PDB file of C-alpha atoms in Angstrom:
ATOM      1  CA  MET A  73     -16.189 -97.076 -47.636  1.00 41.00           C
ATOM      2  CA  LEU A  74     -14.694-100.494 -48.565  1.00 40.00           C
ATOM      3  CA  THR A  75     -13.815-101.926 -51.965  1.00 47.00           C
ATOM      4  CA  ASP A  76     -14.591-105.480 -53.068  1.00 49.00           C
ATOM      5  CA  ASN A  77     -11.375-106.714 -51.443  1.00 45.00           C
ATOM      6  CA  ASN A  78     -12.178-104.937 -48.141  1.00 43.00           C
ATOM      7  CA  THR A  79      -9.618-102.180 -48.685  1.00 47.00           C
ATOM      8  CA  ALA A  80     -10.548 -98.837 -47.184  1.00 49.00           C
ATOM      9  CA  VAL A  81     -11.284 -96.104 -49.705  1.00 55.00           C
ATOM     10  CA  ASN A  82     -10.797 -92.509 -48.660  1.00 59.00           C
ATOM     11  CA  ASN A  83     -13.070 -89.744 -49.917  1.00 61.00           C
ATOM     12  CA  PRO A  84     -10.226 -87.395 -50.769  1.00 63.00           C
ATOM     13  CA  LYS A  85     -10.402 -83.626 -50.735  1.00 88.00           C
ATOM     14  CA  ALA A  86      -7.545 -83.689 -53.234  1.00 91.00           C
ATOM     15  CA  ILE A  87      -5.994 -86.238 -55.547  1.00 93.00           C
ATOM     16  CA  PRO A  88      -2.328 -86.650 -56.464  1.00 96.00           C
ATOM     17  CA  VAL A  89      -1.407 -85.814 -60.047  1.00 96.00           C
ATOM     18  CA  VAL A  90       2.008 -86.541 -61.571  1.00 97.00           C
ATOM     19  CA  ASP A  91       3.481 -84.165 -64.142  1.00 97.00           C
ATOM     20  CA  PHE A  92       5.017 -86.622 -66.615  1.00 96.00           C
ATOM     21  CA  ASN A  93       7.249 -83.869 -68.028  1.00 97.00           C
ATOM     22  CA  LYS A  94       8.951 -83.446 -64.646  1.00 97.00           C
ATOM     23  CA  CYS A  95       8.927 -87.061 -63.407  1.00 96.00           C
ATOM     24  CA  GLU A  96      12.297 -88.829 -63.643  1.00 95.00           C
ATOM     25  CA  THR A  97      10.923 -92.141 -62.349  1.00 95.00           C
ATOM     26  CA  LYS A  98      12.989 -92.235 -59.176  1.00 95.00           C
ATOM     27  CA  GLY A  99      10.049 -93.897 -57.427  1.00 95.00           C
ATOM     28  CA  MET A 100      10.235 -92.061 -54.115  1.00 97.00           C
ATOM     29  CA  CYS A 101       6.447 -91.643 -54.236  1.00 97.00           C
ATOM     30  CA  THR A 102       5.973 -95.408 -54.332  1.00 97.00           C
ATOM     31  CA  HIS A 103       8.201 -95.816 -51.271  1.00 97.00           C
ATOM     32  CA  VAL A 104       6.675 -93.149 -49.019  1.00 97.00           C
ATOM     33  CA  CYS A 105       3.007 -93.785 -49.822  1.00 97.00           C
ATOM     34  CA  THR A 106       1.479 -96.186 -47.310  1.00 95.00           C
ATOM     35  CA  GLN A 107      -1.735 -96.469 -49.343  1.00 95.00           C
ATOM     36  CA  ASN A 108      -0.229 -97.843 -52.599  1.00 96.00           C
ATOM     37  CA  VAL A 109      -1.511 -94.883 -54.589  1.00 97.00           C
ATOM     38  CA  PHE A 110       1.482 -94.805 -56.980  1.00 97.00           C
ATOM     39  CA  LYS A 111       2.880 -97.234 -59.533  1.00 97.00           C
ATOM     40  CA  ILE A 112       5.634 -97.079 -62.120  1.00 97.00           C
ATOM     41  CA  GLN A 113       4.428 -98.039 -65.569  1.00 95.00           C
ATOM     42  CA  GLN A 114       5.136 -97.693 -69.283  1.00 97.00           C
ATOM     43  CA  LEU A 115       3.743 -94.613 -70.969  1.00 96.00           C
ATOM     44  CA  SER A 116       1.287 -95.178 -73.766  1.00 96.00           C
ATOM     45  CA  THR A 117       2.188 -93.908 -77.231  1.00 96.00           C
ATOM     46  CA  GLU A 118      -0.323 -91.081 -76.787  1.00 97.00           C
ATOM     47  CA  GLN A 119       1.102 -90.099 -73.385  1.00 96.00           C
ATOM     48  CA  PHE A 120       4.615 -90.057 -74.856  1.00 97.00           C
ATOM     49  CA  ARG A 121       3.459 -87.905 -77.772  1.00 97.00           C
ATOM     50  CA  CYS A 122       2.054 -85.311 -75.362  1.00 97.00           C
ATOM     51  CA  LEU A 123       5.373 -84.838 -73.537  1.00 97.00           C
ATOM     52  CA  SER A 124       7.621 -81.833 -74.036  1.00 97.00           C
ATOM     53  CA  PHE A 125      11.032 -82.388 -75.648  1.00 97.00           C
ATOM     54  CA  LEU A 126      12.673 -82.570 -72.211  1.00 95.00           C
ATOM     55  CA  GLY A 127       9.903 -84.849 -70.944  1.00 96.00           C
ATOM     56  CA  LYS A 128      10.526 -87.209 -73.876  1.00 96.00           C
ATOM     57  CA  LEU A 129      14.262 -87.289 -73.117  1.00 95.00           C
ATOM     58  CA  LYS A 130      13.529 -88.147 -69.474  1.00 94.00           C
ATOM     59  CA  ALA A 131      11.142 -90.881 -70.591  1.00 95.00           C
ATOM     60  CA  ILE A 132      13.668 -92.376 -73.030  1.00 95.00           C
ATOM     61  CA  PHE A 133      16.356 -92.494 -70.329  1.00 94.00           C
ATOM     62  CA  ASN A 134      13.886 -94.273 -68.011  1.00 94.00           C
ATOM     63  CA  ASP A 135      12.736 -96.983 -70.448  1.00 95.00           C
ATOM     64  CA  ASN A 136       9.630 -94.936 -71.275  1.00 96.00           C
ATOM     65  CA  ARG A 137       8.330 -95.395 -67.716  1.00 96.00           C
ATOM     66  CA  LYS A 138       6.823 -92.845 -65.332  1.00 97.00           C
ATOM     67  CA  ALA A 139       5.214 -92.784 -61.904  1.00 97.00           C
ATOM     68  CA  TYR A 140       1.481 -92.260 -61.908  1.00 94.00           C
ATOM     69  CA  ALA A 141      -1.377 -92.230 -59.422  1.00 96.00           C
ATOM     70  CA  ALA A 142      -2.908 -95.634 -60.082  1.00 96.00           C
ATOM     71  CA  ASN A 143      -5.219 -95.547 -57.057  1.00 95.00           C
ATOM     72  CA  PRO A 144      -5.926 -91.884 -56.261  1.00 93.00           C
ATOM     73  CA  GLU A 145      -9.086 -92.833 -54.357  1.00 91.00           C
ATOM     74  CA  PHE A 146      -6.880 -94.337 -51.611  1.00 94.00           C
ATOM     75  CA  CYS A 147      -4.986 -91.054 -51.061  1.00 94.00           C
ATOM     76  CA  LEU A 148      -5.064 -89.726 -47.488  1.00 93.00           C
ATOM     77  CA  ASN A 149      -3.832 -86.272 -48.564  1.00 93.00           C
ATOM     78  CA  CYS A 150      -0.838 -86.544 -46.226  1.00 94.00           C
ATOM     79  CA  GLY A 151       1.514 -84.861 -48.727  1.00 95.00           C
ATOM     80  CA  LYS A 152       4.392 -87.320 -48.206  1.00 97.00           C
ATOM     81  CA  CYS A 153       4.591 -87.958 -51.948  1.00 97.00           C
ATOM     82  CA  VAL A 154       4.778 -84.239 -52.717  1.00 97.00           C
ATOM     83  CA  ALA A 155       7.596 -83.761 -50.196  1.00 97.00           C
ATOM     84  CA  ALA A 156       9.494 -86.885 -51.324  1.00 97.00           C
ATOM     85  CA  CYS A 157       9.514 -86.150 -55.056  1.00 97.00           C
ATOM     86  CA  PRO A 158      12.919 -84.627 -55.915  1.00 96.00           C
ATOM     87  CA  GLU A 159      11.588 -83.261 -59.230  1.00 96.00           C
ATOM     88  CA  GLN A 160       8.518 -81.670 -57.602  1.00 97.00           C
ATOM     89  CA  ALA A 161       6.434 -83.560 -60.176  1.00 97.00           C
ATOM     90  CA  ILE A 162       3.507 -84.357 -57.840  1.00 97.00           C
ATOM     91  CA  LYS A 163       0.766 -81.991 -56.823  1.00 96.00           C
ATOM     92  CA  LEU A 164      -2.382 -82.575 -54.762  1.00 95.00           C
ATOM     93  CA  LEU A 165      -5.213 -81.091 -56.800  1.00 94.00           C
ATOM     94  CA  PRO A 166      -8.562 -80.279 -55.140  1.00 92.00           C
ATOM     95  CA  VAL A 167     -11.517 -82.484 -56.002  1.00 87.00           C
ATOM     96  CA  ASN A 168     -14.688 -80.605 -56.921  1.00 77.00           C
TER      97      ASN A 168
END
């Protein structure tokens, strides 16, 4: 399938999900992903509120930014992001 800008879209069996409480925003996921699935972005106030105490400390030390799966539909399920994340904050969750 192609998007409006002729980018291939995968029909994933799993999608990457980032645990914001574990993520330390090192950005390895953005470097190893060839499909531009991940981005680093500011957390919303609601996302920050939902973090654990340790997760909030990590966010504060990283300018309230975290990695997230911005384009999970492009994921090829290769697992490079999971292997590259030093905090083990990324999991590939099955799609129903």
